[in-house]
PDB file of C-alpha atoms in Angstrom:
ATOM      1  CA  MET Z   1     -77.625  -7.817  96.005  1.00 51.00           C
ATOM      2  CA  ARG Z   2     -74.309  -8.900  97.593  1.00 51.00           C
ATOM      3  CA  LYS Z   3     -75.712 -12.364  98.332  1.00 52.00           C
ATOM      4  CA  LYS Z   4     -76.876 -12.663  94.735  1.00 54.00           C
ATOM      5  CA  ASN Z   5     -73.412 -11.752  93.441  1.00 54.00           C
ATOM      6  CA  ILE Z   6     -71.813 -14.368  95.706  1.00 52.00           C
ATOM      7  CA  LEU Z   7     -74.221 -17.044  94.461  1.00 50.00           C
ATOM      8  CA  GLU Z   8     -73.508 -16.096  90.843  1.00 55.00           C
ATOM      9  CA  LYS Z   9     -69.774 -16.348  91.549  1.00 53.00           C
ATOM     10  CA  PHE Z  10     -70.187 -19.842  93.002  1.00 53.00           C
ATOM     11  CA  ASP Z  11     -72.354 -20.851  90.046  1.00 62.00           C
ATOM     12  CA  ARG Z  12     -69.558 -19.819  87.671  1.00 67.00           C
ATOM     13  CA  MET Z  13     -67.005 -21.723  89.751  1.00 64.00           C
ATOM     14  CA  PHE Z  14     -69.076 -24.906  89.751  1.00 70.00           C
ATOM     15  CA  PHE Z  15     -69.700 -24.556  86.025  1.00 76.00           C
ATOM     16  CA  ALA Z  16     -65.943 -24.197  85.463  1.00 77.00           C
ATOM     17  CA  ASP Z  17     -65.346 -27.272  87.660  1.00 77.00           C
ATOM     18  CA  TYR Z  18     -67.668 -29.480  85.654  1.00 82.00           C
ATOM     19  CA  LEU Z  19     -66.440 -28.081  82.336  1.00 87.00           C
ATOM     20  CA  ILE Z  20     -62.812 -28.911  83.193  1.00 86.00           C
ATOM     21  CA  ILE Z  21     -63.788 -32.356  84.511  1.00 87.00           C
ATOM     22  CA  PHE Z  22     -65.696 -33.005  81.274  1.00 90.00           C
ATOM     23  CA  PHE Z  23     -62.687 -31.962  79.180  1.00 92.00           C
ATOM     24  CA  GLY Z  24     -60.458 -34.226  81.276  1.00 90.00           C
ATOM     25  CA  CYS Z  25     -62.884 -37.109  80.686  1.00 92.00           C
ATOM     26  CA  ILE Z  26     -62.627 -36.515  76.924  1.00 94.00           C
ATOM     27  CA  LEU Z  27     -58.827 -36.796  76.991  1.00 93.00           C
ATOM     28  CA  TYR Z  28     -58.962 -39.851  79.255  1.00 92.00           C
ATOM     29  CA  ALA Z  29     -61.510 -41.607  77.021  1.00 93.00           C
ATOM     30  CA  LEU Z  30     -59.507 -40.802  73.869  1.00 94.00           C
ATOM     31  CA  SER Z  31     -56.346 -42.296  75.401  1.00 93.00           C
ATOM     32  CA  VAL Z  32     -58.154 -45.599  75.907  1.00 93.00           C
ATOM     33  CA  VAL Z  33     -60.091 -45.730  72.643  1.00 93.00           C
ATOM     34  CA  LEU Z  34     -57.391 -44.440  70.295  1.00 93.00           C
ATOM     35  CA  PHE Z  35     -54.235 -45.871  71.829  1.00 93.00           C
ATOM     36  CA  THR Z  36     -54.218 -48.430  74.643  1.00 92.00           C
ATOM     37  CA  SER Z  37     -57.245 -50.622  73.888  1.00 92.00           C
ATOM     38  CA  PRO Z  38     -56.621 -51.191  70.132  1.00 92.00           C
ATOM     39  CA  ASN Z  39     -53.050 -52.194  70.921  1.00 92.00           C
ATOM     40  CA  ASN Z  40     -53.978 -54.671  73.676  1.00 91.00           C
ATOM     41  CA  ILE Z  41     -52.489 -52.611  76.484  1.00 91.00           C
ATOM     42  CA  ALA Z  42     -54.272 -52.791  79.842  1.00 90.00           C
ATOM     43  CA  PRO Z  43     -53.199 -49.612  81.690  1.00 86.00           C
ATOM     44  CA  GLY Z  44     -53.982 -50.810  85.209  1.00 84.00           C
ATOM     45  CA  GLY Z  45     -57.046 -50.367  87.398  1.00 87.00           C
ATOM     46  CA  VAL Z  46     -60.649 -50.969  86.415  1.00 90.00           C
ATOM     47  CA  ILE Z  47     -60.080 -49.681  82.885  1.00 91.00           C
ATOM     48  CA  GLY Z  48     -57.360 -52.321  82.447  1.00 91.00           C
ATOM     49  CA  VAL Z  49     -59.742 -55.079  83.558  1.00 92.00           C
ATOM     50  CA  SER Z  50     -62.404 -53.745  81.156  1.00 93.00           C
ATOM     51  CA  THR Z  51     -59.877 -53.685  78.314  1.00 92.00           C
ATOM     52  CA  MET Z  52     -59.001 -57.339  78.904  1.00 94.00           C
ATOM     53  CA  LEU Z  53     -62.678 -58.342  79.131  1.00 93.00           C
ATOM     54  CA  ASN Z  54     -63.308 -56.597  75.819  1.00 92.00           C
ATOM     55  CA  TYR Z  55     -60.432 -58.550  74.290  1.00 93.00           C
ATOM     56  CA  VAL Z  56     -61.821 -61.891  75.512  1.00 92.00           C
ATOM     57  CA  PHE Z  57     -65.474 -60.955  74.857  1.00 92.00           C
ATOM     58  CA  PRO Z  58     -65.493 -58.398  72.003  1.00 90.00           C
ATOM     59  CA  PHE Z  59     -69.253 -57.839  72.353  1.00 90.00           C
ATOM     60  CA  LEU Z  60     -68.707 -56.188  75.764  1.00 89.00           C
ATOM     61  CA  PRO Z  61     -68.087 -52.420  75.306  1.00 93.00           C
ATOM     62  CA  ILE Z  62     -65.186 -51.079  77.341  1.00 93.00           C
ATOM     63  CA  GLY Z  63     -67.061 -48.038  78.638  1.00 91.00           C
ATOM     64  CA  THR Z  64     -70.108 -50.016  79.723  1.00 92.00           C
ATOM     65  CA  MET Z  65     -67.971 -52.641  81.438  1.00 93.00           C
ATOM     66  CA  THR Z  66     -65.995 -49.940  83.244  1.00 92.00           C
ATOM     67  CA  LEU Z  67     -69.187 -48.408  84.576  1.00 91.00           C
ATOM     68  CA  VAL Z  68     -70.611 -51.803  85.602  1.00 92.00           C
ATOM     69  CA  LEU Z  69     -67.411 -52.770  87.433  1.00 92.00           C
ATOM     70  CA  ASN Z  70     -67.388 -49.410  89.208  1.00 90.00           C
ATOM     71  CA  ILE Z  71     -70.918 -49.789  90.604  1.00 90.00           C
ATOM     72  CA  PRO Z  72     -70.026 -52.214  93.446  1.00 90.00           C
ATOM     73  CA  ILE Z  73     -66.900 -50.143  94.152  1.00 88.00           C
ATOM     74  CA  PHE Z  74     -69.028 -46.990  94.470  1.00 87.00           C
ATOM     75  CA  LEU Z  75     -71.430 -48.779  96.815  1.00 88.00           C
ATOM     76  CA  TRP Z  76     -68.526 -49.989  98.925  1.00 87.00           C
ATOM     77  CA  GLY Z  77     -67.005 -46.509  98.934  1.00 82.00           C
ATOM     78  CA  GLY Z  78     -70.332 -44.922  99.847  1.00 81.00           C
ATOM     79  CA  PHE Z  79     -70.687 -47.029 102.978  1.00 82.00           C
ATOM     80  CA  ALA Z  80     -67.008 -46.818 103.913  1.00 78.00           C
ATOM     81  CA  LEU Z  81     -66.205 -43.180 103.068  1.00 72.00           C
ATOM     82  CA  GLY Z  82     -69.561 -41.422 102.919  1.00 72.00           C
ATOM     83  CA  TRP Z  83     -71.830 -40.723  99.959  1.00 72.00           C
ATOM     84  CA  LYS Z  84     -70.880 -37.058  99.684  1.00 67.00           C
ATOM     85  CA  TYR Z  85     -67.305 -38.018  98.820  1.00 62.00           C
ATOM     86  CA  LEU Z  86     -68.465 -39.965  95.762  1.00 74.00           C
ATOM     87  CA  GLY Z  87     -70.349 -37.169  93.976  1.00 73.00           C
ATOM     88  CA  ARG Z  88     -67.751 -36.095  91.440  1.00 73.00           C
ATOM     89  CA  SER Z  89     -66.221 -39.578  91.285  1.00 79.00           C
ATOM     90  CA  VAL Z  90     -69.505 -40.969  89.982  1.00 84.00           C
ATOM     91  CA  LEU Z  91     -69.713 -38.080  87.519  1.00 83.00           C
ATOM     92  CA  GLY Z  92     -66.182 -38.630  86.221  1.00 85.00           C
ATOM     93  CA  SER Z  93     -66.677 -42.383  85.888  1.00 87.00           C
ATOM     94  CA  ALA Z  94     -70.060 -42.093  84.148  1.00 90.00           C
ATOM     95  CA  VAL Z  95     -68.988 -39.378  81.695  1.00 91.00           C
ATOM     96  CA  SER Z  96     -65.699 -41.052  80.739  1.00 92.00           C
ATOM     97  CA  SER Z  97     -67.429 -44.438  80.301  1.00 92.00           C
ATOM     98  CA  VAL Z  98     -70.133 -42.974  78.048  1.00 94.00           C
ATOM     99  CA  LEU Z  99     -67.503 -41.113  76.014  1.00 94.00           C
ATOM    100  CA  MET Z 100     -65.474 -44.295  75.475  1.00 94.00           C
ATOM    101  CA  ASP Z 101     -68.439 -46.100  73.956  1.00 94.00           C
ATOM    102  CA  PHE Z 102     -69.418 -42.986  71.975  1.00 95.00           C
ATOM    103  CA  PHE Z 103     -65.933 -42.672  70.464  1.00 94.00           C
ATOM    104  CA  ASN Z 104     -65.951 -46.388  69.639  1.00 92.00           C
ATOM    105  CA  ILE Z 105     -69.212 -45.889  67.737  1.00 93.00           C
ATOM    106  CA  LEU Z 106     -67.583 -43.060  65.791  1.00 93.00           C
ATOM    107  CA  ILE Z 107     -64.644 -45.339  64.956  1.00 92.00           C
ATOM    108  CA  ASP Z 108     -66.974 -48.141  63.808  1.00 90.00           C
ATOM    109  CA  ASN Z 109     -68.709 -45.659  61.502  1.00 90.00           C
ATOM    110  CA  GLY Z 110     -65.467 -44.365  60.035  1.00 87.00           C
ATOM    111  CA  VAL Z 111     -65.683 -40.917  61.622  1.00 89.00           C
ATOM    112  CA  MET Z 112     -62.537 -41.509  63.690  1.00 89.00           C
ATOM    113  CA  SER Z 113     -59.682 -43.973  63.499  1.00 90.00           C
ATOM    114  CA  TYR Z 114     -57.460 -45.424  66.193  1.00 89.00           C
ATOM    115  CA  TYR Z 115     -53.684 -45.762  66.096  1.00 89.00           C
ATOM    116  CA  HIS Z 116     -52.249 -49.243  65.694  1.00 86.00           C
ATOM    117  CA  GLY Z 117     -48.516 -49.394  65.424  1.00 83.00           C
ATOM    118  CA  ASP Z 118     -45.342 -48.856  67.405  1.00 86.00           C
ATOM    119  CA  GLY Z 119     -45.868 -49.807  71.033  1.00 85.00           C
ATOM    120  CA  MET Z 120     -43.608 -47.075  72.379  1.00 89.00           C
ATOM    121  CA  LEU Z 121     -45.600 -44.375  70.569  1.00 90.00           C
ATOM    122  CA  VAL Z 122     -48.762 -45.886  72.021  1.00 89.00           C
ATOM    123  CA  CYS Z 123     -47.287 -45.650  75.533  1.00 89.00           C
ATOM    124  CA  ILE Z 124     -46.081 -42.089  75.049  1.00 89.00           C
ATOM    125  CA  PHE Z 125     -49.211 -40.575  73.527  1.00 90.00           C
ATOM    126  CA  GLY Z 126     -51.640 -42.810  75.394  1.00 89.00           C
ATOM    127  CA  GLY Z 127     -49.928 -41.968  78.682  1.00 88.00           C
ATOM    128  CA  LEU Z 128     -49.827 -38.281  77.726  1.00 89.00           C
ATOM    129  CA  LEU Z 129     -53.570 -38.032  77.046  1.00 90.00           C
ATOM    130  CA  CYS Z 130     -54.454 -40.191  80.034  1.00 88.00           C
ATOM    131  CA  GLY Z 131     -52.162 -38.311  82.429  1.00 86.00           C
ATOM    132  CA  VAL Z 132     -53.324 -34.836  81.430  1.00 88.00           C
ATOM    133  CA  GLY Z 133     -56.973 -35.937  81.402  1.00 88.00           C
ATOM    134  CA  LEU Z 134     -56.828 -37.503  84.857  1.00 85.00           C
ATOM    135  CA  ALA Z 135     -54.861 -34.541  86.228  1.00 83.00           C
ATOM    136  CA  LEU Z 136     -57.601 -32.142  85.087  1.00 84.00           C
ATOM    137  CA  ILE Z 137     -60.232 -34.361  86.703  1.00 83.00           C
ATOM    138  CA  PHE Z 138     -58.267 -34.619  89.957  1.00 78.00           C
ATOM    139  CA  TYR Z 139     -57.479 -30.897  89.979  1.00 75.00           C
ATOM    140  CA  ARG Z 140     -61.170 -30.036  90.166  1.00 73.00           C
ATOM    141  CA  GLY Z 141     -61.959 -32.582  92.861  1.00 69.00           C
ATOM    142  CA  GLY Z 142     -63.206 -35.433  90.664  1.00 74.00           C
ATOM    143  CA  SER Z 143     -61.980 -38.926  89.898  1.00 75.00           C
ATOM    144  CA  THR Z 144     -62.832 -41.869  87.672  1.00 78.00           C
ATOM    145  CA  GLY Z 145     -63.578 -44.173  90.598  1.00 74.00           C
ATOM    146  CA  GLY Z 146     -62.169 -47.674  90.673  1.00 78.00           C
ATOM    147  CA  THR Z 147     -58.623 -47.861  91.981  1.00 80.00           C
ATOM    148  CA  ASP Z 148     -58.780 -44.433  93.650  1.00 76.00           C
ATOM    149  CA  ILE Z 149     -61.716 -45.426  95.852  1.00 81.00           C
ATOM    150  CA  ILE Z 150     -60.350 -48.881  96.678  1.00 83.00           C
ATOM    151  CA  SER Z 151     -56.960 -47.444  97.664  1.00 77.00           C
ATOM    152  CA  ARG Z 152     -58.602 -44.782  99.836  1.00 75.00           C
ATOM    153  CA  ILE Z 153     -60.712 -47.399 101.646  1.00 79.00           C
ATOM    154  CA  MET Z 154     -57.709 -49.643 102.212  1.00 81.00           C
ATOM    155  CA  HIS Z 155     -55.667 -46.675 103.431  1.00 70.00           C
ATOM    156  CA  GLU Z 156     -58.382 -45.959 106.012  1.00 73.00           C
ATOM    157  CA  LYS Z 157     -58.039 -49.533 107.268  1.00 78.00           C
ATOM    158  CA  MET Z 158     -54.228 -49.589 107.089  1.00 78.00           C
ATOM    159  CA  PRO Z 159     -52.999 -45.997 107.533  1.00 69.00           C
ATOM    160  CA  HIS Z 160     -49.355 -47.091 107.623  1.00 70.00           C
ATOM    161  CA  VAL Z 161     -49.557 -47.982 103.903  1.00 68.00           C
ATOM    162  CA  SER Z 162     -49.904 -45.030 101.534  1.00 60.00           C
ATOM    163  CA  MET Z 163     -52.641 -44.752  98.919  1.00 61.00           C
ATOM    164  CA  GLY Z 164     -49.956 -44.657  96.237  1.00 59.00           C
ATOM    165  CA  ASN Z 165     -48.673 -48.075  97.284  1.00 70.00           C
ATOM    166  CA  PHE Z 166     -52.172 -49.547  97.163  1.00 75.00           C
ATOM    167  CA  ILE Z 167     -52.701 -48.129  93.666  1.00 76.00           C
ATOM    168  CA  LEU Z 168     -49.320 -49.491  92.592  1.00 78.00           C
ATOM    169  CA  LEU Z 169     -50.209 -52.948  93.935  1.00 84.00           C
ATOM    170  CA  ILE Z 170     -53.560 -53.040  92.113  1.00 84.00           C
ATOM    171  CA  ASP Z 171     -51.988 -51.832  88.860  1.00 85.00           C
ATOM    172  CA  ALA Z 172     -49.235 -54.459  89.180  1.00 87.00           C
ATOM    173  CA  LEU Z 173     -51.831 -57.228  89.542  1.00 90.00           C
ATOM    174  CA  VAL Z 174     -53.734 -56.000  86.480  1.00 91.00           C
ATOM    175  CA  VAL Z 175     -50.581 -55.637  84.373  1.00 90.00           C
ATOM    176  CA  THR Z 176     -49.361 -59.094  85.379  1.00 91.00           C
ATOM    177  CA  SER Z 177     -52.757 -60.578  84.485  1.00 92.00           C
ATOM    178  CA  SER Z 178     -52.619 -58.919  81.056  1.00 91.00           C
ATOM    179  CA  ALA Z 179     -49.518 -60.942  80.160  1.00 91.00           C
ATOM    180  CA  PHE Z 180     -51.575 -64.160  80.539  1.00 92.00           C
ATOM    181  CA  VAL Z 181     -54.713 -62.772  78.883  1.00 91.00           C
ATOM    182  CA  TYR Z 182     -52.887 -61.504  75.783  1.00 91.00           C
ATOM    183  CA  GLY Z 183     -50.348 -64.322  75.848  1.00 89.00           C
ATOM    184  CA  ASN Z 184     -47.556 -61.812  75.337  1.00 87.00           C
ATOM    185  CA  ILE Z 185     -45.258 -60.352  77.956  1.00 91.00           C
ATOM    186  CA  GLU Z 186     -44.511 -57.346  75.730  1.00 90.00           C
ATOM    187  CA  ASN Z 187     -48.054 -56.076  76.214  1.00 88.00           C
ATOM    188  CA  ALA Z 188     -47.546 -56.138  79.979  1.00 90.00           C
ATOM    189  CA  LEU Z 189     -44.227 -54.312  79.681  1.00 91.00           C
ATOM    190  CA  TYR Z 190     -45.802 -51.652  77.466  1.00 91.00           C
ATOM    191  CA  ALA Z 191     -48.609 -51.299  79.998  1.00 90.00           C
ATOM    192  CA  ALA Z 192     -46.040 -50.687  82.743  1.00 89.00           C
ATOM    193  CA  ILE Z 193     -44.405 -47.958  80.637  1.00 89.00           C
ATOM    194  CA  CYS Z 194     -47.814 -46.406  79.952  1.00 88.00           C
ATOM    195  CA  ILE Z 195     -48.639 -46.340  83.681  1.00 86.00           C
ATOM    196  CA  PHE Z 196     -45.264 -44.707  84.388  1.00 84.00           C
ATOM    197  CA  MET Z 197     -45.917 -42.033  81.737  1.00 84.00           C
ATOM    198  CA  ASN Z 198     -49.397 -41.525  83.082  1.00 81.00           C
ATOM    199  CA  SER Z 199     -48.271 -41.045  86.694  1.00 78.00           C
ATOM    200  CA  LYS Z 200     -45.476 -38.654  85.737  1.00 77.00           C
ATOM    201  CA  LEU Z 201     -47.857 -36.490  83.691  1.00 79.00           C
ATOM    202  CA  ILE Z 202     -50.346 -36.373  86.566  1.00 76.00           C
ATOM    203  CA  ASP Z 203     -47.601 -35.297  88.985  1.00 69.00           C
ATOM    204  CA  THR Z 204     -46.292 -32.666  86.556  1.00 72.00           C
ATOM    205  CA  VAL Z 205     -49.707 -31.122  85.956  1.00 70.00           C
ATOM    206  CA  LEU Z 206     -50.762 -31.213  89.609  1.00 65.00           C
ATOM    207  CA  TYR Z 207     -47.472 -30.446  91.367  1.00 60.00           C
ATOM    208  CA  GLY Z 208     -45.304 -28.804  88.735  1.00 60.00           C
ATOM    209  CA  VAL Z 209     -41.792 -30.006  88.045  1.00 51.00           C
ATOM    210  CA  SER Z 210     -41.235 -30.759  91.735  1.00 51.00           C
ATOM    211  CA  ARG Z 211     -43.434 -32.621  94.220  1.00 55.00           C
ATOM    212  CA  ASN Z 212     -41.707 -30.587  96.910  1.00 59.00           C
ATOM    213  CA  ASN Z 213     -43.653 -27.405  96.144  1.00 66.00           C
ATOM    214  CA  GLY Z 214     -47.116 -26.296  97.175  1.00 75.00           C
ATOM    215  CA  LYS Z 215     -49.334 -23.319  97.955  1.00 81.00           C
ATOM    216  CA  LEU Z 216     -49.595 -21.205 101.085  1.00 87.00           C
ATOM    217  CA  LEU Z 217     -52.932 -19.734 102.118  1.00 88.00           C
ATOM    218  CA  PHE Z 218     -53.204 -16.812 104.513  1.00 91.00           C
ATOM    219  CA  ILE Z 219     -56.833 -16.576 105.585  1.00 91.00           C
ATOM    220  CA  VAL Z 220     -58.206 -13.619 107.554  1.00 89.00           C
ATOM    221  CA  THR Z 221     -61.662 -14.482 108.867  1.00 86.00           C
ATOM    222  CA  SER Z 222     -63.842 -13.823 111.897  1.00 84.00           C
ATOM    223  CA  LYS Z 223     -65.059 -17.439 111.735  1.00 87.00           C
ATOM    224  CA  TYR Z 224     -61.630 -18.954 112.210  1.00 86.00           C
ATOM    225  CA  ASP Z 225     -62.818 -21.823 114.412  1.00 89.00           C
ATOM    226  CA  ALA Z 226     -65.293 -23.087 111.801  1.00 90.00           C
ATOM    227  CA  VAL Z 227     -62.808 -22.603 108.939  1.00 90.00           C
ATOM    228  CA  THR Z 228     -60.059 -24.407 110.865  1.00 90.00           C
ATOM    229  CA  ASP Z 229     -62.299 -27.383 111.638  1.00 89.00           C
ATOM    230  CA  ALA Z 230     -63.431 -27.577 107.990  1.00 87.00           C
ATOM    231  CA  ILE Z 231     -59.878 -27.553 106.605  1.00 89.00           C
ATOM    232  CA  LEU Z 232     -58.728 -30.180 109.107  1.00 88.00           C
ATOM    233  CA  SER Z 233     -61.649 -32.523 108.420  1.00 83.00           C
ATOM    234  CA  LYS Z 234     -62.436 -31.985 104.722  1.00 81.00           C
ATOM    235  CA  ILE Z 235     -59.093 -30.999 103.192  1.00 82.00           C
ATOM    236  CA  ASP Z 236     -56.985 -33.061 105.611  1.00 79.00           C
ATOM    237  CA  ARG Z 237     -54.364 -30.321 105.989  1.00 85.00           C
ATOM    238  CA  GLY Z 238     -52.940 -28.683 109.075  1.00 86.00           C
ATOM    239  CA  VAL Z 239     -53.712 -25.111 110.079  1.00 90.00           C
ATOM    240  CA  THR Z 240     -51.655 -22.657 112.152  1.00 88.00           C
ATOM    241  CA  LEU Z 241     -53.431 -19.756 113.880  1.00 89.00           C
ATOM    242  CA  LEU Z 242     -51.490 -16.490 114.028  1.00 89.00           C
ATOM    243  CA  ASN Z 243     -52.332 -13.491 116.182  1.00 86.00           C
ATOM    244  CA  ALA Z 244     -52.667 -10.261 114.208  1.00 83.00           C
ATOM    245  CA  GLU Z 245     -53.939  -6.699 114.515  1.00 77.00           C
ATOM    246  CA  GLY Z 246     -55.972  -4.866 111.914  1.00 76.00           C
ATOM    247  CA  GLY Z 247     -54.129  -1.847 110.567  1.00 78.00           C
ATOM    248  CA  TYR Z 248     -57.221   0.323 110.081  1.00 75.00           C
ATOM    249  CA  GLN Z 249     -59.396  -0.369 113.101  1.00 76.00           C
ATOM    250  CA  ARG Z 250     -56.581  -1.683 115.302  1.00 75.00           C
ATOM    251  CA  ASP Z 251     -58.729  -4.653 116.237  1.00 75.00           C
ATOM    252  CA  GLU Z 252     -57.362  -8.087 117.108  1.00 76.00           C
ATOM    253  CA  LYS Z 253     -57.661 -10.727 114.396  1.00 78.00           C
ATOM    254  CA  ARG Z 254     -56.646 -14.325 113.765  1.00 83.00           C
ATOM    255  CA  VAL Z 255     -54.835 -15.268 110.570  1.00 90.00           C
ATOM    256  CA  LEU Z 256     -54.913 -18.893 109.440  1.00 90.00           C
ATOM    257  CA  LEU Z 257     -51.779 -20.229 107.769  1.00 91.00           C
ATOM    258  CA  CYS Z 258     -52.309 -23.375 105.712  1.00 90.00           C
ATOM    259  CA  ALA Z 259     -49.998 -25.251 103.313  1.00 88.00           C
ATOM    260  CA  VAL Z 260     -51.749 -27.331 100.652  1.00 86.00           C
ATOM    261  CA  ARG Z 261     -51.026 -29.107  97.413  1.00 78.00           C
ATOM    262  CA  PRO Z 262     -51.773 -27.084  94.250  1.00 73.00           C
ATOM    263  CA  GLN Z 263     -54.786 -29.239  93.385  1.00 68.00           C
ATOM    264  CA  GLN Z 264     -56.295 -28.543  96.827  1.00 78.00           C
ATOM    265  CA  VAL Z 265     -56.261 -24.752  96.473  1.00 80.00           C
ATOM    266  CA  HIS Z 266     -59.529 -24.486  94.577  1.00 77.00           C
ATOM    267  CA  ARG Z 267     -61.462 -26.692  96.983  1.00 79.00           C
ATOM    268  CA  THR Z 268     -59.989 -24.962 100.038  1.00 86.00           C
ATOM    269  CA  ASN Z 269     -60.848 -21.525  98.677  1.00 83.00           C
ATOM    270  CA  LEU Z 270     -64.435 -22.606  98.011  1.00 82.00           C
ATOM    271  CA  LEU Z 271     -64.726 -24.111 101.471  1.00 85.00           C
ATOM    272  CA  VAL Z 272     -63.504 -20.915 103.165  1.00 89.00           C
ATOM    273  CA  HIS Z 273     -65.949 -18.700 101.285  1.00 85.00           C
ATOM    274  CA  GLU Z 274     -68.828 -21.060 101.936  1.00 85.00           C
ATOM    275  CA  ILE Z 275     -68.250 -20.559 105.664  1.00 89.00           C
ATOM    276  CA  ASP Z 276     -67.335 -16.864 105.531  1.00 87.00           C
ATOM    277  CA  PRO Z 277     -68.100 -14.977 102.283  1.00 85.00           C
ATOM    278  CA  ASN Z 278     -66.221 -11.955 103.707  1.00 84.00           C
ATOM    279  CA  ALA Z 279     -62.993 -13.866 104.334  1.00 87.00           C
ATOM    280  CA  PHE Z 280     -59.784 -12.329 102.983  1.00 88.00           C
ATOM    281  CA  VAL Z 281     -57.575 -14.996 101.375  1.00 89.00           C
ATOM    282  CA  ILE Z 282     -54.024 -14.582 100.109  1.00 87.00           C
ATOM    283  CA  ILE Z 283     -52.634 -17.457  98.015  1.00 85.00           C
ATOM    284  CA  THR Z 284     -48.924 -17.681  97.263  1.00 84.00           C
ATOM    285  CA  THR Z 285     -46.521 -20.312  95.924  1.00 76.00           C
ATOM    286  CA  ALA Z 286     -44.068 -22.122  98.183  1.00 75.00           C
ATOM    287  CA  ASN Z 287     -40.965 -23.418  96.401  1.00 68.00           C
ATOM    288  CA  ALA Z 288     -40.357 -26.081  99.021  1.00 70.00           C
ATOM    289  CA  ILE Z 289     -42.442 -27.467 101.884  1.00 72.00           C
ATOM    290  CA  LYS Z 290     -40.978 -29.934 104.341  1.00 70.00           C
ATOM    291  CA  GLY Z 291     -42.777 -31.714 107.118  1.00 69.00           C
ATOM    292  CA  ARG Z 292     -45.812 -33.870 107.764  1.00 66.00           C
ATOM    293  CA  GLY Z 293     -48.022 -34.285 104.709  1.00 62.00           C
ATOM    294  CA  PHE Z 294     -45.213 -33.224 102.362  1.00 64.00           C
ATOM    295  CA  TYR Z 295     -41.617 -34.349 102.013  1.00 58.00           C
ATOM    296  CA  SER Z 296     -39.764 -35.248 105.180  1.00 55.00           C
ATOM    297  CA  TYR Z 297     -36.524 -33.419 105.924  1.00 52.00           C
ATOM    298  CA  ASP Z 298     -34.315 -36.286 104.806  1.00 50.00           C
ATOM    299  CA  GLU Z 299     -36.199 -36.797 101.507  1.00 48.00           C
ATOM    300  CA  ALA Z 300     -36.726 -33.313 100.142  1.00 46.00           C
ATOM    301  CA  PRO Z 301     -33.959 -31.481  98.313  1.00 46.00           C
ATOM    302  CA  ASN Z 302     -33.194 -27.972  99.450  1.00 47.00           C
ATOM    303  CA  PRO Z 303     -34.442 -25.291  97.064  1.00 47.00           C
ATOM    304  CA  PRO Z 304     -31.781 -23.240  95.282  1.00 43.00           C
ATOM    305  CA  VAL Z 305     -30.948 -19.935  96.941  1.00 40.00           C
ATOM    306  CA  TYR Z 306     -29.807 -17.448  94.353  1.00 38.00           C
ATOM    307  CA  GLY Z 307     -27.354 -14.730  95.212  1.00 41.00           C
ATOM    308  CA  ASP Z 308     -25.938 -16.628  98.197  1.00 42.00           C
ATOM    309  CA  LYS Z 309     -22.230 -15.811  98.404  1.00 41.00           C
ATOM    310  CA  ASP Z 310     -21.532 -18.320 101.170  1.00 42.00           C
ATOM    311  CA  LEU Z 311     -21.134 -21.342  98.933  1.00 40.00           C
ATOM    312  CA  SER Z 312     -19.460 -24.533 100.042  1.00 41.00           C
ATOM    313  CA  ALA Z 313     -16.265 -25.703  98.394  1.00 40.00           C
ATOM    314  CA  ASN Z 314     -18.110 -28.393  96.459  1.00 42.00           C
ATOM    315  CA  GLU Z 315     -20.701 -25.897  95.154  1.00 39.00           C
ATOM    316  CA  LYS Z 316     -17.932 -23.514  94.057  1.00 39.00           C
ATOM    317  CA  LYS Z 317     -16.210 -26.356  92.266  1.00 38.00           C
ATOM    318  CA  VAL Z 318     -19.389 -27.259  90.399  1.00 37.00           C
ATOM    319  CA  ASP Z 319     -20.047 -23.625  89.497  1.00 40.00           C
ATOM    320  CA  ASN Z 320     -16.557 -23.270  88.134  1.00 37.00           C
TER     321      ASN Z 320
END
């Protein structure tokens, strides 16, 4: 009976994962179909290339082209990163591509209408929908393929360059190309603003108002070796093992301390309970995390400490 309840719990979790990814794909597809594409804005990555191809060859649907362009990238990623990694990326790419073409059919039949007007409004609302949609997809372990996979592969080959820099480079190439394709530099500038809005929304949804925060997991498990190895290899986060003693039976235990990003909590929790269904997990919020994998000490601002009477002269002056 207990095993059945655990399986039902995992089934609900996976259903929630795919439901949230699907909703994120809807928002992402709407941002392209209703805002960026009709206004000749190529918002970076594979979707930006597809938007430009649709402009040059109107008979090529954006969604279909996005999926076609992603196929060789998925094959490359499968050989370079492993096929298991691509599962939800393929799902996110396929669903969002199908939805783009579906929404375009609705527009052609007068069921929906796109916005064509002020470029700044396009950037704001297009970036808003795109950022929230992608954040929901990322939060549940999915992606839309394309740039994400390429940047991860390149980061594996050149670890000294961050994935963010690779994504920025690819987006810059696409945006620069759009100025020549559309014959208008304003479209490229609007695309840059849209990408900025998009990235800020993703960071806000995933990290909160500060990238310096995160989540702390305290994991009490008898299978601490297996859980530690899984977190190190699959989540790519460090683990600290603490010695502890059970209060009831007075038996020796090991407590795993792990700091993760907010979007990694769900996957880490699932991973722990896959290995040990009886694990006891405490999840709490950390206002600031400094060190490897997060902000370095010279980059991260110190969190405010309320009620501290030992203020410096400058702080007192500001408060006054």
